[in-house]
XYZ file of C-alpha atoms in Angstrom:
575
model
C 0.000 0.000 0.000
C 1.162 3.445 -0.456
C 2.016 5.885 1.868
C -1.045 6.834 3.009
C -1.645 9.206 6.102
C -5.316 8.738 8.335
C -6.175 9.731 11.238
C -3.861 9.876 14.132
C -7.458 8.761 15.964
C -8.897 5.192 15.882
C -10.293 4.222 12.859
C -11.047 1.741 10.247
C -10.273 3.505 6.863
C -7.338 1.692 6.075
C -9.726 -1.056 5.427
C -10.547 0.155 2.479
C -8.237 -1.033 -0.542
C -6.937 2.761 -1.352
C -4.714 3.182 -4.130
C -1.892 5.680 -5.025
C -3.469 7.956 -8.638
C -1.676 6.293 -10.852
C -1.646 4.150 -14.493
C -2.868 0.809 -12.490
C -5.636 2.148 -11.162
C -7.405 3.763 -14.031
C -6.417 0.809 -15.498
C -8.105 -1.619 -13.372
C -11.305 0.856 -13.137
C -11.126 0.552 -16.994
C -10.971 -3.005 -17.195
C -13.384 -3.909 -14.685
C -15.938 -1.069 -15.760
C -16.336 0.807 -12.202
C -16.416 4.206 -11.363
C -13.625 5.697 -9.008
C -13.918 6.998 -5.904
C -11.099 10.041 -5.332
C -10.685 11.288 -1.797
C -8.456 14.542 -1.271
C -7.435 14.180 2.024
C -5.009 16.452 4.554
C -3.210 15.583 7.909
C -4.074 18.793 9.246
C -7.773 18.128 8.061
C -10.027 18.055 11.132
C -12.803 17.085 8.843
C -10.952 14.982 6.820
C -10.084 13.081 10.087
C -13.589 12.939 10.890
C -14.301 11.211 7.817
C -12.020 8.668 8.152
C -13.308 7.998 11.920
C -16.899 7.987 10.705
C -17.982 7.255 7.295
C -14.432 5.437 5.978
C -15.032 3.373 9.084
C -18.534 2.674 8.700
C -18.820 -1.505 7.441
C -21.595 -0.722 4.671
C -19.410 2.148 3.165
C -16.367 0.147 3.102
C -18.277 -2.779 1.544
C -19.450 -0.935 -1.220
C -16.296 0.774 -1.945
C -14.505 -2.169 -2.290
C -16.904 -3.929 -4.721
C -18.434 -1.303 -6.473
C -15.365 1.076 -7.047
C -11.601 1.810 -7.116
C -10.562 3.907 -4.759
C -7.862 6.447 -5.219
C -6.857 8.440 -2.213
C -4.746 11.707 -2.375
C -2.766 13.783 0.079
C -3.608 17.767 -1.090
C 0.092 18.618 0.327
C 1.908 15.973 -1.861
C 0.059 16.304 -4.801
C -1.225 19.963 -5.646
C -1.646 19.694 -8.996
C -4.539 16.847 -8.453
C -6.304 18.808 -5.580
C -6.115 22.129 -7.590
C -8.604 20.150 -10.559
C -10.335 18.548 -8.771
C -10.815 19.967 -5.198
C -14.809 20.412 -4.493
C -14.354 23.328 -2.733
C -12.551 22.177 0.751
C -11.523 19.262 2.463
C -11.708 16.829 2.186
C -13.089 16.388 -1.169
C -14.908 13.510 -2.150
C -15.031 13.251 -6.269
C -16.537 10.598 -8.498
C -14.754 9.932 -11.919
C -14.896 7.814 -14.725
C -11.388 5.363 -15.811
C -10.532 8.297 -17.927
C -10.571 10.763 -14.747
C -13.891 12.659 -15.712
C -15.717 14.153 -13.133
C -18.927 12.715 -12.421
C -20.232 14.044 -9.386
C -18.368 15.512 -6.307
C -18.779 17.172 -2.823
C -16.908 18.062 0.581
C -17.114 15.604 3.488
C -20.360 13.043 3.759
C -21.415 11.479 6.699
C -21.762 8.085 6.919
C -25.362 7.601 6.012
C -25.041 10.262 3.332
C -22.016 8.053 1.972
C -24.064 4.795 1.781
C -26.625 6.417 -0.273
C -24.595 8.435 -3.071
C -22.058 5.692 -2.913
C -25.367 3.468 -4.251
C -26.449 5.800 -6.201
C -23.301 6.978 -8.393
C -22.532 3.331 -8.651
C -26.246 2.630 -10.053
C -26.217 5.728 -12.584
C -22.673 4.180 -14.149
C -24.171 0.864 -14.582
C -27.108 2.316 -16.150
C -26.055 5.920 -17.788
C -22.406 6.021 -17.967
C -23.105 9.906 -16.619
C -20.164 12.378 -17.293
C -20.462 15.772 -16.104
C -17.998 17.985 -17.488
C -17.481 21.568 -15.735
C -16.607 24.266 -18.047
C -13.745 26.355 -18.328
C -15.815 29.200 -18.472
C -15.862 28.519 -14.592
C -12.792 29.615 -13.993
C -12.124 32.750 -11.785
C -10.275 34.910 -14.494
C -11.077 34.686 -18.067
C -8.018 34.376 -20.684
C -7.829 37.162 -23.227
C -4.842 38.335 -25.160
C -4.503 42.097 -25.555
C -2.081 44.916 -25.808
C -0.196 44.997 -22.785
C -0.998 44.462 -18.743
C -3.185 47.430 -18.073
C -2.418 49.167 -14.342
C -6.308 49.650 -13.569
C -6.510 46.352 -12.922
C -4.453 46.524 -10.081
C -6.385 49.377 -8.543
C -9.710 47.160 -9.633
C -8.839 44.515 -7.595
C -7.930 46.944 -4.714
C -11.379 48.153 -4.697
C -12.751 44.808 -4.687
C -10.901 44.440 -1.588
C -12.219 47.361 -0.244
C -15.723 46.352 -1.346
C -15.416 43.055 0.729
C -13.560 44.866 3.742
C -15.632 43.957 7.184
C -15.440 47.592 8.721
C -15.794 46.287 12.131
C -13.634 43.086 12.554
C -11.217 43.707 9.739
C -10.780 41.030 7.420
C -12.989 40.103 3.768
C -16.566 38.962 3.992
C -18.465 37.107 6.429
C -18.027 33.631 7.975
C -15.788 31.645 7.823
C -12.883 34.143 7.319
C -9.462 33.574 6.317
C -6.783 36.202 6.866
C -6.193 37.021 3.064
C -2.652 37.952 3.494
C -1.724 38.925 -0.271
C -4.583 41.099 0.023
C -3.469 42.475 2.927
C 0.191 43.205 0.943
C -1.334 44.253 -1.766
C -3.511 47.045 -0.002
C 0.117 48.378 1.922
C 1.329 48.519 -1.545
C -1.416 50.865 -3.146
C -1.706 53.052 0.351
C 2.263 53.848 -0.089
C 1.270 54.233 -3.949
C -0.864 57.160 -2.957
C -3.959 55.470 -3.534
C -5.542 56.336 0.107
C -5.671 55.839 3.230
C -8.601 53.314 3.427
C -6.211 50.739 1.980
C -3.854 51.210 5.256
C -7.080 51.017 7.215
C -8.255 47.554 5.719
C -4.481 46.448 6.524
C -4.302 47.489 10.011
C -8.045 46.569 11.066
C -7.823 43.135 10.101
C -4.330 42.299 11.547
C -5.358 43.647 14.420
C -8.770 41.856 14.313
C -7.050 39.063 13.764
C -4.377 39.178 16.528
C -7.018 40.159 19.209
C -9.622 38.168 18.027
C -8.625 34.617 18.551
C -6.463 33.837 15.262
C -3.040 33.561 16.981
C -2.412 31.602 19.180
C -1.966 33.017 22.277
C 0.108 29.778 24.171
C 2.671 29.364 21.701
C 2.395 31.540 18.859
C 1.422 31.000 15.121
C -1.802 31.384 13.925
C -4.604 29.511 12.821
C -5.842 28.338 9.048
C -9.020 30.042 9.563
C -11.852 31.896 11.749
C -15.492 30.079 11.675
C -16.892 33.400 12.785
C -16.983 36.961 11.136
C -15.101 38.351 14.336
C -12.109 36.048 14.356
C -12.776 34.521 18.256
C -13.747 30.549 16.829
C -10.540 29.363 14.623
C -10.158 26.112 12.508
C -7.420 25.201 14.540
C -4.706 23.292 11.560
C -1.777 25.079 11.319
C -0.239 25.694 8.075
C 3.789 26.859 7.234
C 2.449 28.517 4.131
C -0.036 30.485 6.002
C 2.323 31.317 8.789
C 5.331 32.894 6.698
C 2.894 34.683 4.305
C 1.167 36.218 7.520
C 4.871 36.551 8.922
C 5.664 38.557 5.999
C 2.807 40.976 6.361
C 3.523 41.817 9.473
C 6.782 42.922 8.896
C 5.729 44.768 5.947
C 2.757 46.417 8.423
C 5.073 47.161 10.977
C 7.643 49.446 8.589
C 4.873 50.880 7.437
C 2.926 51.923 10.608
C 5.709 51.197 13.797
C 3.380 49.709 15.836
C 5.257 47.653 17.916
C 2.077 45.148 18.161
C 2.925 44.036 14.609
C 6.451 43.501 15.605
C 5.749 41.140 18.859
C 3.536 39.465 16.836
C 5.775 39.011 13.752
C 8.856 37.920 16.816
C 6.259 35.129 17.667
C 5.402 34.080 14.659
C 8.639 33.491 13.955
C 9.539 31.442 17.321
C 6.594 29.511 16.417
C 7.508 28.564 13.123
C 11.217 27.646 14.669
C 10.364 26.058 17.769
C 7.259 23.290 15.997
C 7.312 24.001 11.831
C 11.078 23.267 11.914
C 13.868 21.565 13.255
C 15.790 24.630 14.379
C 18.675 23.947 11.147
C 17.307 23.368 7.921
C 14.102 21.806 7.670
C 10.620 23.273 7.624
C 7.799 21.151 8.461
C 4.222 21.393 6.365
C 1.705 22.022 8.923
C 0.378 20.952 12.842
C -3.078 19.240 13.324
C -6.169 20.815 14.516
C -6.849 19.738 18.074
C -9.902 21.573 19.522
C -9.425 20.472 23.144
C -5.940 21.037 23.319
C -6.142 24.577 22.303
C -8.830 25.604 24.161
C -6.976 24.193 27.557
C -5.114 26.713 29.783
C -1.495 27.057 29.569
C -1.020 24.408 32.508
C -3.153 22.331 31.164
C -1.338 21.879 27.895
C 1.668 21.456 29.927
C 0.139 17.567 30.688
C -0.986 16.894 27.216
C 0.132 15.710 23.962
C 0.924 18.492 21.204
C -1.061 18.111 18.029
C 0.785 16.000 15.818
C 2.845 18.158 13.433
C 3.561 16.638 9.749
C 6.773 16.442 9.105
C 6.692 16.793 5.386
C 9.409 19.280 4.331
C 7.589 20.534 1.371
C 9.386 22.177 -1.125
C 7.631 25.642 -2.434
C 6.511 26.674 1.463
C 9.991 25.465 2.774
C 11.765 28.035 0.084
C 9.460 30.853 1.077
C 9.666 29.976 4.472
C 13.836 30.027 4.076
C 13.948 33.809 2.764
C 11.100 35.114 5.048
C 13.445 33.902 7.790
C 16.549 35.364 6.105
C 14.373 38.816 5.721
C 13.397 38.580 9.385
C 16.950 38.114 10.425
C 18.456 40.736 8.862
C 15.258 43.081 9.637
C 15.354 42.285 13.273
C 18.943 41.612 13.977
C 18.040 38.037 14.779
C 21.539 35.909 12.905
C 19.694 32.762 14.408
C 16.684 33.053 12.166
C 19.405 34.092 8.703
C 21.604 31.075 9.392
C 18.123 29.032 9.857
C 17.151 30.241 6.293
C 20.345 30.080 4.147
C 21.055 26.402 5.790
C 16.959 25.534 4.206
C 18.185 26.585 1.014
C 20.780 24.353 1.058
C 18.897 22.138 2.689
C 16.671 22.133 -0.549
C 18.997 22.706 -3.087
C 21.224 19.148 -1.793
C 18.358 16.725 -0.843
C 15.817 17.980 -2.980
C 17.288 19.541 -6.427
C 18.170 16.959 -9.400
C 19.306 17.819 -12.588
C 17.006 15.482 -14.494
C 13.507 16.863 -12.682
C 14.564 20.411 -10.760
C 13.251 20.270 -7.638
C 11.095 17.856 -6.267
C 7.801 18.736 -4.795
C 8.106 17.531 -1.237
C 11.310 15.525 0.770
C 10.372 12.525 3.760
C 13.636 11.152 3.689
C 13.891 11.234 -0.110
C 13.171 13.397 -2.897
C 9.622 12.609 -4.364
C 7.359 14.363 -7.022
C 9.119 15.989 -9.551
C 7.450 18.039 -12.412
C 5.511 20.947 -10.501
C 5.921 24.732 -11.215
C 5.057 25.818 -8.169
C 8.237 24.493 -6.448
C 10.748 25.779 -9.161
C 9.358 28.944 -8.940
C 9.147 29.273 -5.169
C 12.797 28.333 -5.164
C 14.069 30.324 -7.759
C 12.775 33.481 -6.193
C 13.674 32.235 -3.086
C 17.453 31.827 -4.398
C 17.506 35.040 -6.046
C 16.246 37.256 -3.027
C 18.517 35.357 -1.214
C 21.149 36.288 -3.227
C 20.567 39.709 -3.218
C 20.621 39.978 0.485
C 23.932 38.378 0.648
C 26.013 38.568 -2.427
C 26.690 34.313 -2.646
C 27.080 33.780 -6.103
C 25.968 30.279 -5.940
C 22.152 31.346 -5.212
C 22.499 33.260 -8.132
C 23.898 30.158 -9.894
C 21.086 27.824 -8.593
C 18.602 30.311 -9.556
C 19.796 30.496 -13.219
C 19.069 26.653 -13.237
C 15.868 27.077 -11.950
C 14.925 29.681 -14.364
C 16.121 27.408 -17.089
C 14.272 24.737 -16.318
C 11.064 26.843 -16.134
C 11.608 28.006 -19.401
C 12.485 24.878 -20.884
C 9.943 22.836 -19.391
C 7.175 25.070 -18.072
C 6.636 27.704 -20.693
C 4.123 27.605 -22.930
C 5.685 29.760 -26.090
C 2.066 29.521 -28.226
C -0.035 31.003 -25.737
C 2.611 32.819 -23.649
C 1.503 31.248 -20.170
C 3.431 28.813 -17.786
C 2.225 25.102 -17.588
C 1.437 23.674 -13.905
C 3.550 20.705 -14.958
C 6.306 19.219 -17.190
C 5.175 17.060 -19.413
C 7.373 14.071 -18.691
C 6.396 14.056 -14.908
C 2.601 14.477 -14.990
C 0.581 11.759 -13.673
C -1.358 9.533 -15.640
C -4.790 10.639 -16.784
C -3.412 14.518 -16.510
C -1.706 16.439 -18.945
C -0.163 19.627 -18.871
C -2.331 22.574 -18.566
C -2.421 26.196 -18.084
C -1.187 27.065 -14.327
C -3.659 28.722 -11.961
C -3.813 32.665 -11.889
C -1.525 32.514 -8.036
C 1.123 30.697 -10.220
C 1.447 32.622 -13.319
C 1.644 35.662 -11.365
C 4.490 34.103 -9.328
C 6.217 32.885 -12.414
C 5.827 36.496 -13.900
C 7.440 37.872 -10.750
C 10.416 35.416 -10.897
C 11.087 36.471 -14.458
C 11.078 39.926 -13.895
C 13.121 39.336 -10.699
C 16.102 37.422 -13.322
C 15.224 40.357 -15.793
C 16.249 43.088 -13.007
C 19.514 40.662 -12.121
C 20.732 40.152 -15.966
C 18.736 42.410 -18.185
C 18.126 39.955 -20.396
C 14.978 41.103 -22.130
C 13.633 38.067 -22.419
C 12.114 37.269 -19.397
C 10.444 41.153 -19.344
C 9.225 39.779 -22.547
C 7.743 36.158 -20.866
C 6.064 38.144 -18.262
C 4.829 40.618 -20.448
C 2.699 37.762 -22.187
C 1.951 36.292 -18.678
C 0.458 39.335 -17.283
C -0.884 40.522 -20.440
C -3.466 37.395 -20.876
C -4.755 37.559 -17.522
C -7.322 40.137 -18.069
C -10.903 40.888 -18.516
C -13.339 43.495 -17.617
C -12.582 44.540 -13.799
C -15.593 43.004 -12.046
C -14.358 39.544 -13.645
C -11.186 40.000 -11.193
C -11.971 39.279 -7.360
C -10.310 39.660 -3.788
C -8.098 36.237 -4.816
C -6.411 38.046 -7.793
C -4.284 39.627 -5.188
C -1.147 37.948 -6.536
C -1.632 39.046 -10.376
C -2.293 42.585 -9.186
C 0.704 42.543 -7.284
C 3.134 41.256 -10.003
C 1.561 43.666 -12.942
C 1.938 46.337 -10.252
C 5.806 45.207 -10.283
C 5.796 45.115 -14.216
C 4.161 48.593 -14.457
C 6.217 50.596 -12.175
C 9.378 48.570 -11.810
C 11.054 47.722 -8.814
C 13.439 50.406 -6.982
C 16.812 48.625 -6.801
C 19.693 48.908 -3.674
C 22.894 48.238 -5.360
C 25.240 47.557 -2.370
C 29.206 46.704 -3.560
C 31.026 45.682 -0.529
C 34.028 43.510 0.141
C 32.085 41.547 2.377
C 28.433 41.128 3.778
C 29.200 42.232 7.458
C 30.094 45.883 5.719
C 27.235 45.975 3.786
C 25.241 45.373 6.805
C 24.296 48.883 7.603
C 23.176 49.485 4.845
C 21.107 46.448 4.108
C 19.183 47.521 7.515
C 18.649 50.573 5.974
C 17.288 49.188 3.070
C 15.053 46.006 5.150
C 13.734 48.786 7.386
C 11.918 51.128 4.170
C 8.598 50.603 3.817
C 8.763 51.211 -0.136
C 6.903 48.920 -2.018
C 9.001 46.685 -4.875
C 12.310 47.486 -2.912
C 14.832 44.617 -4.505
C 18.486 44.967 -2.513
C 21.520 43.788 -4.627
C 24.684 42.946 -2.941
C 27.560 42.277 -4.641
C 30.877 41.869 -3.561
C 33.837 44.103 -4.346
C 37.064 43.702 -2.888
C 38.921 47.061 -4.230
C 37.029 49.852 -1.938
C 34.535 50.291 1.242
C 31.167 49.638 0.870
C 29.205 51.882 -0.570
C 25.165 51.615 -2.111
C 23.692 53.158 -5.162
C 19.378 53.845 -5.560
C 18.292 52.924 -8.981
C 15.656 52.556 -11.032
C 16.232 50.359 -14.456
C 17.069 53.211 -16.814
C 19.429 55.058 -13.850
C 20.991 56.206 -10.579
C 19.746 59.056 -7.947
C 22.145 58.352 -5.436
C 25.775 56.857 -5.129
C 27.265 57.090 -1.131
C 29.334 55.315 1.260
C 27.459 57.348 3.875
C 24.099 55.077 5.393
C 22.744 58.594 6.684
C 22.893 59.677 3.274
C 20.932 57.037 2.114
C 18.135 56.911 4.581
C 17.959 60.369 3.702
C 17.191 59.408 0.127
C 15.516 56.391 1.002
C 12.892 58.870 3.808
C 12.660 61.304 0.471
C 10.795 58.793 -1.338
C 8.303 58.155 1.401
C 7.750 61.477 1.594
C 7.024 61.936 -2.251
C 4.453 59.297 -1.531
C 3.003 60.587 1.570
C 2.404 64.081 -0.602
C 0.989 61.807 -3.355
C -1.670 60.946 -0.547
C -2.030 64.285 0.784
C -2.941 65.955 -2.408
């Protein structure tokens, strides 16, 4: 059997004769004419567990799965690409396909008697109909249409859908159940230091703040929750998720350069602890999530003290473990924490040794060993992750490793006809899937990476890639919602450009005054690039990509030029 994860609770699901997705099992429900039962499934699931404890337990269910279907069951972390077509809409997903992976029918979790009957029922209608429903592309969030060129009042159309959704009195988007949004958040300190008003810094600092004294964090030991079940934050989902952790980590050090409250700081500090102390091993791993346990976080800090910590997976996934690694080597260097840089720079080499191979890039997730190759996501996380990295300290085999990366993604990934990235490589995609267009989140990534290697070689080329990119994501404005946060944020980098820190130094200790300069601006698109120069002291220049404001040796100097800026933009908002 394959590697499959239940419960940690007592249950009965493993009685069911599960399969990995793969060639033998659409073979086998081809040959013997049955339907297939796919379950997307999470360890830090609470309802997934709760399937598995009641319905996957329950005799009649497992019965009829076993002699009416093949079962395929799928672990969301592992396998992305899978959950991201066919994902109902949570977890755990419960999908009915045909052998040639067609969606039949599909839902969320089913309780035990519910099971029995659909499970009847689907199994029926295929005897009888064959019935295929097929869900049409025209479903999709953003509709593909080539034009001219990215246009910038898109961005500030998808910052007013933010605003539209804002909850004026508990911060945050919507209604129940809430999730903290955090590239919305980034993208509304972007457009208020843009100029575009000061209701954007208000949507940013009502919902941290709803969130932080609400109930999202928690308050024992730090990191914060997947989700809220109520509008004002005070009844989390209680999973725990690295991805959501170092984007929400990242926020708040973007919130607190922007605003100084020193809130945003203690809460970034334990954010940061948390993520050390339980999503990592302290050197070079970080781990994928911790399970929901209800009881165990609603107990009193002595009471914890005498029971077992949720169970923490860990998976050392690859495109959370690379953002995670340069979040922590930002925080370092912003905070004057060397524990949490060294942590980061040894995860990138952490990822680049165990989980890098020339013949697939990087794989998508590491137990031990190296396994799923093929997936953008993780060769984009990484290069970006490589190239940031290298900016901060000038080590030329980031830049090196990043090349690769980029190479592969362009090789393997890129989609010259219609000028979009592919969420796969052909050569690794599981059976029954083939290579399709990557989801809106993962072009705009991709675009960001290429202008990122566009700003560090000027080859024109990649401005070129992501021009495509960015330029087919578009339709009329109220096509665009609050989850087009990402897109807006890389055509907002394509438009204006970033605002480069060229440090030369003969060595990153010298440089590090001014890098803390640079960390501690709350400019958006800021992009520090050390490199190092042997024949003088260090010294910075303040670019754009045509030319140079400022050339010093002086750090004073350049905060001065650095505190200009803000002030430009503060007059911007003023006027």
């Amino acid at each position: 059997m394959d590697d499959f994860r239940f419960s940690p609770r007592s249950n009965r699901a493993a009685e069911i004769r599960w399969q990995a997705w793969s060639e033998e099992a659409f073979a086998k429900a081809s040959a013997e004419d049955k339907p297939i039962l796919l379950s997307i499934s999470a360890v830090w699931c609470h309802w997934c567990h709760e399937m598995d404890e009641a319905s996957y337990s329950d005799q009649e269910v497992i019965d009829l799965v076993n002699e009416r279907f093949v079962p395929i069951r799928v672990d969301s972390d592992r396998n992305p690409d899978i959950n991201s077509r066919y994902n109902q809409g949570g977890w755990p997903s419960t999908v009915f396909l045909s052998p040639d992976a067609a969606v039949l029918a599909g839902t969320t979790y089913v309780p035990p008697a519910g099971m029995r009957s659909i499970l009847v029922r689907v199994s029926n209608l295929w005897k009888e109909h064959k019935v295929t429903i097929n869900v049409p592309e025209e479903d999709l969030l953003l509709t593909k249409v080539i034009e001219e060129g990215p246009e910038p009042d898109i961005v500030t159309d998808i910052g007013y859908a933010i605003l539209r959704a804002w909850d004026r009195d508990y911060g945050g988007l919507g209604d129940a159940p809430k999730f903290p949004q955090a590239e919305s958040i980034a993208l509304a300190l972007e457009l208020y230091m843009d100029g575009y008003g000061e209701d954007f810094l208000s949507f940013a600092r009502s919902t941290l703040e709803g969130m932080l004294r609400g109930g999202l964090m928690d308050e024992g030991e730090g990191g914060f929750f997947r989700y809220s079940t109520t509008r004002d934050w005070t009844l989390p989902h209680y999973e725990k998720m690295l991805s959501d952790n170092v984007a929400l980590l990242s926020v708040l050090l973007r919130a607190y350069k922007t605003m100084g409250f020193p809130l945003l700081r203690e809460a970034a500090i334990k954010t940061a602890e948390y993520i050390k102390k339980t999503l990592s091993d302290g050197q070079s791993r970080f781990y994928g999530s911790q399970d929901a346990d209800e009881a165990y976080y609603n107990a009193l800090p002595e009471e914890r003290l005498r029971m077992k910590s949720p169970a923490v997976d860990k998976t050392v996934y690859t495109d959370w473990a690379a953002q995670a690694a340069i979040v922590f080597i930002q925080t370092g260097a912003l905070l004057d924490n060397r524990e949490y840089t060294d942590i980061g720079m040894r995860a990138l080499d952490f990822l680049w040794s165990e989980s890098f191979r020339e013949a697939g890039g990087m794989a998508h997730y590491n137990i031990g060993l190296p396994k799923r190759f093929g997936l953008l996501d993780d060769q984009v996380s990484t290069a970006l992750a490589f190239m940031q990295a290298y900016g901060l300290t000038g080590n030329k085999d980031y830049f090196e490793h990043a090349q690769e990366l980029m190479r592969i993604i362009r090789e393997d990934y890129w989609d010259e006809t219609n000028g979009e990235l592919l969420d796969t490589a052909a050569p690794s995609t599981l059976p029954g899937l083939k290579p399709d267009s990557a989801e809106p989140t993962s072009q705009a990534r991709g675009a960001e990476a290429m202008l990122h290697f566009w700003v560090l070689t000027g080859d024109e080329t990649w401005h070129e890639m992501a021009k495509r990119i960015l330029t087919g994501w578009k339709t009329e404005s109220q096509s665009y919602g609050i989850l087009a946060a990402p897109l807006a944020r890389a055509i907002n980098f394509f438009v204006k450009g970033p605002l480069l820190i060229r440090l030369l130094s003969p060595s990153p200790k010298e440089a590090g005054d001014f890098l803390e300069v640079a960390l501690l601006s709350p400019l958006p698109r800021l992009l520090p690039e050390l490199k190092l120069d042997e024949t003088g002291q260090a010294r910075a220049e303040i670019c754009d990509m045509q030319s140079c404001t400022l050339s010093t040796s002086d750090t004073k100097a350049m905060a001065e030029e650095l505190n200009v800026r803000h002030e430009l933009f503060e007059g911007v908002k003023r006027s």
